[in-house]
Tab-separated table of C-alpha atoms and ligand atoms in Angstrom:
chain	number	residue	atom	x	y	z
K	314	MET	CA	-32.260	10.965	12.930
K	315	VAL	CA	-28.533	11.607	12.558
K	316	GLY	CA	-29.436	10.626	8.551
K	317	LEU	CA	-31.831	13.544	8.545
K	318	ARG	CA	-29.744	16.329	10.714
K	319	HIS	CA	-26.811	15.464	8.439
K	320	PRO	CA	-28.435	14.207	4.836
K	321	HIS	CA	-25.056	15.219	2.985
K	322	VAL	CA	-22.699	13.034	5.324
K	323	ARG	CA	-25.353	9.774	4.555
K	324	GLY	CA	-25.445	10.268	0.825
K	325	LEU	CA	-21.412	11.093	0.786
K	326	GLY	CA	-20.803	7.419	2.322
K	327	MET	CA	-23.611	5.943	0.060
K	328	THR	CA	-21.976	7.501	-3.026
K	329	ALA	CA	-18.434	6.308	-2.008
K	330	GLN	CA	-19.822	2.895	-1.582
K	331	ARG	CA	-21.327	2.897	-4.770
K	332	ASN	CA	-18.266	4.554	-6.011
K	333	ARG	CA	-15.959	1.590	-4.523
K	334	LYS	CA	-18.263	-0.967	-5.958
K	335	ARG	CA	-17.588	0.332	-9.621
K	336	LEU	CA	-13.820	0.773	-8.728
K	337	VAL	CA	-14.005	-3.050	-7.815
K	338	ASP	CA	-15.716	-3.872	-10.899
K	339	ARG	CA	-13.569	-1.847	-13.359
K	340	LEU	CA	-10.069	-3.889	-11.383
K	341	TYR	CA	-11.939	-7.360	-11.755
K	342	GLU	CA	-12.068	-5.810	-15.736
K	343	GLU	CA	-8.243	-5.272	-15.378
K	344	GLY	CA	-7.556	-8.776	-14.560
K	345	ILE	CA	-7.548	-8.670	-10.811
K	346	ARG	CA	-8.743	-12.050	-9.431
K	347	ASP	CA	-8.212	-12.383	-5.837
K	348	ASP	CA	-11.351	-12.122	-3.710
K	349	ARG	CA	-9.573	-10.686	-0.378
K	350	VAL	CA	-8.436	-8.021	-3.144
K	351	LEU	CA	-11.381	-6.913	-4.549
K	352	LYS	CA	-13.188	-7.016	-0.986
K	353	ALA	CA	-10.590	-4.980	0.354
K	354	ILE	CA	-10.314	-2.029	-2.017
K	355	GLY	CA	-14.623	-2.559	-2.017
K	356	THR	CA	-14.106	-1.988	1.796
K	357	VAL	CA	-11.037	0.772	2.008
K	358	GLN	CA	-12.911	4.686	2.366
K	359	ARG	CA	-9.927	5.516	-0.314
K	360	HIS	CA	-11.618	9.251	-0.403
K	361	ARG	CA	-10.445	9.364	3.659
K	362	PHE	CA	-6.755	9.255	2.283
K	363	VAL	CA	-6.729	11.836	0.259
K	364	ASP	CA	-7.053	15.845	0.683
K	365	GLU	CA	-11.087	16.423	0.840
K	366	ALA	CA	-11.049	18.778	-2.225
K	367	LEU	CA	-9.791	15.974	-3.850
K	368	ALA	CA	-12.142	12.982	-2.329
K	369	ASN	CA	-14.271	13.010	-5.549
K	370	MET	CA	-11.884	11.730	-7.433
K	371	ALA	CA	-10.751	9.211	-4.943
K	372	TYR	CA	-12.411	6.121	-6.304
K	373	ARG	CA	-11.280	6.772	-10.250
K	374	ASP	CA	-8.032	4.377	-11.113
K	375	THR	CA	-5.831	7.414	-11.186
K	376	ALA	CA	-2.652	8.263	-8.732
K	377	LEU	CA	-3.453	11.501	-6.397
K	378	PRO	CA	-1.107	13.838	-5.072
K	379	ILE	CA	-1.132	13.879	-0.661
K	380	GLY	CA	1.621	16.356	-0.609
K	381	HIS	CA	5.234	16.866	-0.544
K	382	GLY	CA	5.784	15.523	-3.488
K	383	GLN	CA	4.341	12.278	-3.041
K	384	THR	CA	1.075	10.411	-4.110
K	385	ILE	CA	-1.296	7.855	-3.585
K	386	SER	CA	-0.791	4.916	-5.806
K	387	GLN	CA	-3.200	4.053	-8.614
K	388	PRO	CA	-5.873	1.454	-7.294
K	389	LEU	CA	-4.997	-1.083	-9.853
K	390	ILE	CA	-1.171	-0.907	-9.131
K	391	VAL	CA	-2.273	-1.230	-5.156
K	392	ALA	CA	-4.386	-4.653	-6.078
K	393	ARG	CA	-1.663	-5.530	-8.470
K	394	MET	CA	0.729	-5.699	-5.677
K	395	THR	CA	-1.303	-6.908	-3.153
K	396	GLU	CA	-2.114	-9.958	-5.837
K	397	ALA	CA	1.554	-10.438	-6.051
K	398	LEU	CA	2.053	-11.131	-2.322
K	399	LEU	CA	-0.721	-13.387	-1.705
K	400	GLU	CA	0.016	-15.716	-4.760
K	401	PRO	CA	2.536	-17.387	-3.298
K	402	GLY	CA	0.375	-18.592	-0.358
K	403	PRO	CA	-0.725	-16.997	2.750
K	404	PHE	CA	0.850	-14.973	5.439
K	405	ASP	CA	0.564	-13.033	8.365
K	406	THR	CA	2.686	-9.834	8.504
K	407	VAL	CA	4.093	-7.741	5.956
K	408	LEU	CA	6.554	-4.995	5.911
K	409	GLU	CA	5.464	-2.076	3.498
K	410	VAL	CA	8.402	0.677	2.841
K	411	GLY	CA	6.559	4.032	1.866
K	412	THR	CA	3.765	4.229	3.960
K	413	GLY	CA	2.658	7.981	2.426
K	414	SER	CA	-1.530	8.171	2.905
K	415	GLY	CA	-1.528	4.994	4.393
K	416	TYR	CA	-4.254	3.329	1.690
K	417	GLN	CA	-1.971	0.233	0.737
K	418	ALA	CA	-1.484	-0.103	4.777
K	419	ALA	CA	-5.378	-0.559	5.136
K	420	VAL	CA	-6.001	-2.534	2.182
K	421	LEU	CA	-3.011	-4.775	3.144
K	422	ALA	CA	-4.522	-4.749	7.020
K	423	GLU	CA	-7.873	-5.865	5.903
K	424	ILE	CA	-6.393	-9.152	4.660
K	425	VAL	CA	-3.393	-10.352	6.888
K	426	ASP	CA	-2.922	-10.245	10.878
K	427	GLN	CA	-0.221	-7.412	10.985
K	428	VAL	CA	1.178	-4.562	8.821
K	429	LEU	CA	4.587	-2.498	9.342
K	430	THR	CA	5.144	0.009	8.038
K	431	VAL	CA	7.877	2.896	7.494
K	432	GLU	CA	7.729	6.379	5.979
K	433	ARG	CA	10.591	8.686	5.662
K	434	ILE	CA	8.884	11.784	5.564
K	435	ARG	CA	7.754	13.002	9.111
K	436	PRO	CA	3.862	14.877	8.218
K	437	LEU	CA	3.253	11.803	6.007
K	438	TYR	CA	3.775	9.392	8.909
K	439	GLN	CA	2.085	11.481	11.958
K	440	ARG	CA	-1.031	11.834	9.290
K	441	ALA	CA	-1.409	8.496	8.104
K	442	GLY	CA	-1.044	6.943	11.884
K	443	ARG	CA	-3.829	9.149	13.324
K	444	LEU	CA	-6.196	8.046	10.232
K	445	LEU	CA	-5.709	4.883	10.270
K	446	ARG	CA	-5.813	4.706	14.230
K	447	GLU	CA	-9.518	6.610	13.454
K	448	LEU	CA	-10.519	4.309	11.165
K	449	GLY	CA	-9.977	0.938	13.854
K	450	TYR	CA	-6.635	-0.479	11.585
K	451	HIS	CA	-5.172	-1.284	14.979
K	452	ASN	CA	-3.358	-3.903	13.276
K	453	VAL	CA	-0.944	-1.410	11.745
K	454	ARG	CA	2.494	-0.649	13.110
K	455	LEU	CA	4.412	2.549	12.090
K	456	ARG	CA	7.680	3.977	11.992
K	457	GLN	CA	9.611	7.437	10.655
K	458	SER	CA	12.892	5.982	9.365
K	459	ASP	CA	14.488	5.263	5.886
K	460	GLY	CA	12.365	2.546	4.618
K	461	SER	CA	15.928	0.997	2.334
K	462	TRP	CA	17.513	-0.002	6.067
K	463	GLY	CA	14.124	-2.154	6.714
K	464	TRP	CA	12.810	-2.415	10.493
K	465	PRO	CA	15.537	-4.849	11.331
K	466	GLN	CA	14.434	-4.784	15.368
K	467	LEU	CA	11.218	-6.755	13.733
K	468	GLY	CA	12.483	-9.100	11.040
K	469	PRO	CA	12.749	-11.769	9.389
K	470	PHE	CA	9.571	-11.137	7.387
K	471	GLU	CA	7.469	-13.358	5.357
K	472	ARG	CA	6.385	-10.350	2.452
K	473	ILE	CA	7.987	-7.153	2.256
K	474	VAL	CA	6.461	-4.668	-0.273
K	475	VAL	CA	8.110	-1.195	-1.647
K	476	THR	CA	6.127	1.259	-2.529
K	477	ALA	CA	8.768	3.687	-4.371
K	478	GLY	CA	10.853	3.085	-7.069
K	479	GLY	CA	14.530	2.103	-6.425
K	480	GLU	CA	17.533	1.491	-9.255
K	481	GLN	CA	18.315	-1.926	-6.922
K	482	ILE	CA	16.400	-3.966	-4.110
K	483	PRO	CA	18.112	-2.521	-0.919
K	484	ASP	CA	20.610	-5.857	0.391
K	485	ALA	CA	19.005	-4.417	3.790
K	486	LEU	CA	15.754	-5.646	2.712
K	487	ARG	CA	16.945	-8.960	1.104
K	488	GLU	CA	18.438	-9.916	4.255
K	489	GLN	CA	14.923	-9.367	6.104
K	490	LEU	CA	13.027	-11.697	4.242
K	491	ALA	CA	12.266	-14.833	5.781
K	492	PRO	CA	13.161	-18.335	3.781
K	493	ASP	CA	10.602	-18.922	1.148
K	494	GLY	CA	9.690	-14.831	1.808
K	495	VAL	CA	8.451	-12.686	-0.905
K	496	LEU	CA	9.541	-9.108	-1.975
K	497	VAL	CA	7.594	-6.731	-4.473
K	498	MET	CA	9.299	-3.584	-5.181
K	499	PRO	CA	9.346	-1.261	-8.311
K	500	VAL	CA	12.903	-1.424	-9.780
K	501	GLY	CA	14.235	0.676	-12.249
K	502	PRO	CA	14.828	4.917	-12.689
K	503	SER	CA	12.513	7.196	-11.223
K	504	GLY	CA	9.134	7.458	-13.072
K	505	ARG	CA	9.771	4.468	-15.581
K	506	GLN	CA	10.257	0.842	-13.225
K	507	GLU	CA	9.852	-2.871	-13.439
K	508	LEU	CA	7.751	-4.128	-11.028
K	509	ILE	CA	9.726	-7.246	-9.800
K	510	ARG	CA	9.061	-10.081	-7.312
K	511	LEU	CA	11.795	-11.910	-5.526
K	512	THR	CA	11.327	-15.292	-3.918
K	513	ARG	CA	13.767	-15.924	-1.137
K	514	HIS	CA	14.334	-20.124	-1.983
K	515	GLY	CA	17.320	-20.387	0.932
K	516	GLN	CA	20.334	-19.556	-0.646
K	517	ASP	CA	18.624	-19.113	-3.825
K	518	TRP	CA	16.515	-15.961	-5.447
K	519	GLU	CA	13.789	-15.625	-7.780
K	520	ARG	CA	13.368	-13.177	-9.866
K	521	GLU	CA	10.262	-12.055	-11.965
K	522	SER	CA	9.295	-8.920	-13.659
K	523	LEU	CA	5.228	-8.285	-13.253
K	524	GLY	CA	5.850	-5.309	-16.089
K	525	LEU	CA	6.228	-1.701	-15.868
K	526	VAL	CA	4.859	0.906	-13.582
K	527	SER	CA	5.425	4.460	-12.660
K	528	PHE	CA	6.464	5.034	-9.220
K	529	VAL	CA	7.910	8.096	-7.222
K	530	PRO	CA	11.674	7.075	-6.155
K	531	LEU	CA	12.776	5.388	-2.699
K	532	VAL	CA	14.912	8.283	-0.810
K	533	SER	CA	17.664	7.386	1.392
K	534	ASP	CA	17.507	9.512	4.683
K	535	LYS	CA	14.443	10.742	6.783
K	536	ILE	CA	13.024	14.262	7.175
Y	1012	SAM	N1	2.222	3.093	-0.032
Y	1012	SAM	C1	1.411	4.697	-0.541
Y	1012	SAM	C2	-0.057	5.062	-0.103
Y	1012	SAM	O1	-0.464	3.651	-0.376
Y	1012	SAM	O2	-0.044	6.104	-0.052
Y	1012	SAM	C3	1.818	5.012	-1.566
Y	1012	SAM	C4	3.289	5.769	-1.333
Y	1012	SAM	S1	4.373	6.847	-1.986
Y	1012	SAM	C5	3.968	6.241	-4.229
Y	1012	SAM	C6	5.897	5.938	-1.817
Y	1012	SAM	C7	6.215	6.502	-0.276
Y	1012	SAM	O3	7.106	6.091	-0.414
Y	1012	SAM	C8	5.978	8.320	-0.278
Y	1012	SAM	O4	5.262	8.891	1.036
Y	1012	SAM	C9	7.507	8.387	0.488
Y	1012	SAM	O5	7.947	9.569	1.242
Y	1012	SAM	C10	7.934	7.068	0.822
Y	1012	SAM	N2	9.666	6.947	0.698
Y	1012	SAM	C11	10.331	7.108	-0.460
Y	1012	SAM	N3	11.628	6.924	-0.108
Y	1012	SAM	C12	11.355	6.020	1.191
Y	1012	SAM	C13	12.584	5.660	2.146
Y	1012	SAM	N4	13.765	5.542	1.718
Y	1012	SAM	N5	11.624	5.140	3.191
Y	1012	SAM	C14	10.306	5.649	3.690
Y	1012	SAM	N6	9.776	5.558	3.013
Y	1012	SAM	C15	10.259	6.140	1.964
């Protein structure tokens, strides 16, 4: 009955599902192999994380504007970063710096027990919080603050992912990494960074480059 009264709603759901399947196939072609990541991207309703006017572009493999000069990241990059966190082994909790739309947090929340995410821009923090609750992601905890300082009260963290680019990895984030913890972050000048995976081995650090990426800058201070 609901389907008959609101055929467009039903139709949109089915189209979105088909488009998500196509996106997953594309990510597989691009080399994403982790089933947990492919399944999560095939599940999370990316069209809900962008403005309605952009919903028809939500399953293209591109970054899209989310207001306040920020973007929802390209699905391939979300997938690569998530794979880079998962590859060294399983984990329960991850700290994300740069909530933005909340999409990456939702993808992580499909895979791990708890996602902690920090956003500096208040309206984005509020919107992402509302949406994640509405979509039932009760394992995501949000905070509005300058994420360069991490979330010291809740650390250390097994994994940290930074979804904005900085010239260096902030010391506070290194310090909040657990032994054998892994941090993934774009490092370099705005729009032209290297995706770095940093692994803590006791007193030693292993630094790997996972290729070039283009992210908005990590900015100190909250607004
Ligand atoms: N992960 C997001 C998503 O899935 O939509 C994409 C994030 S967008 C590329 C980068 C985000 O990082 C922006 O929302 C920006 O406001 C935020 N950001 C930049 N500097 C920050 C900081 N110091 N602390 C917290 N968030 C920050």
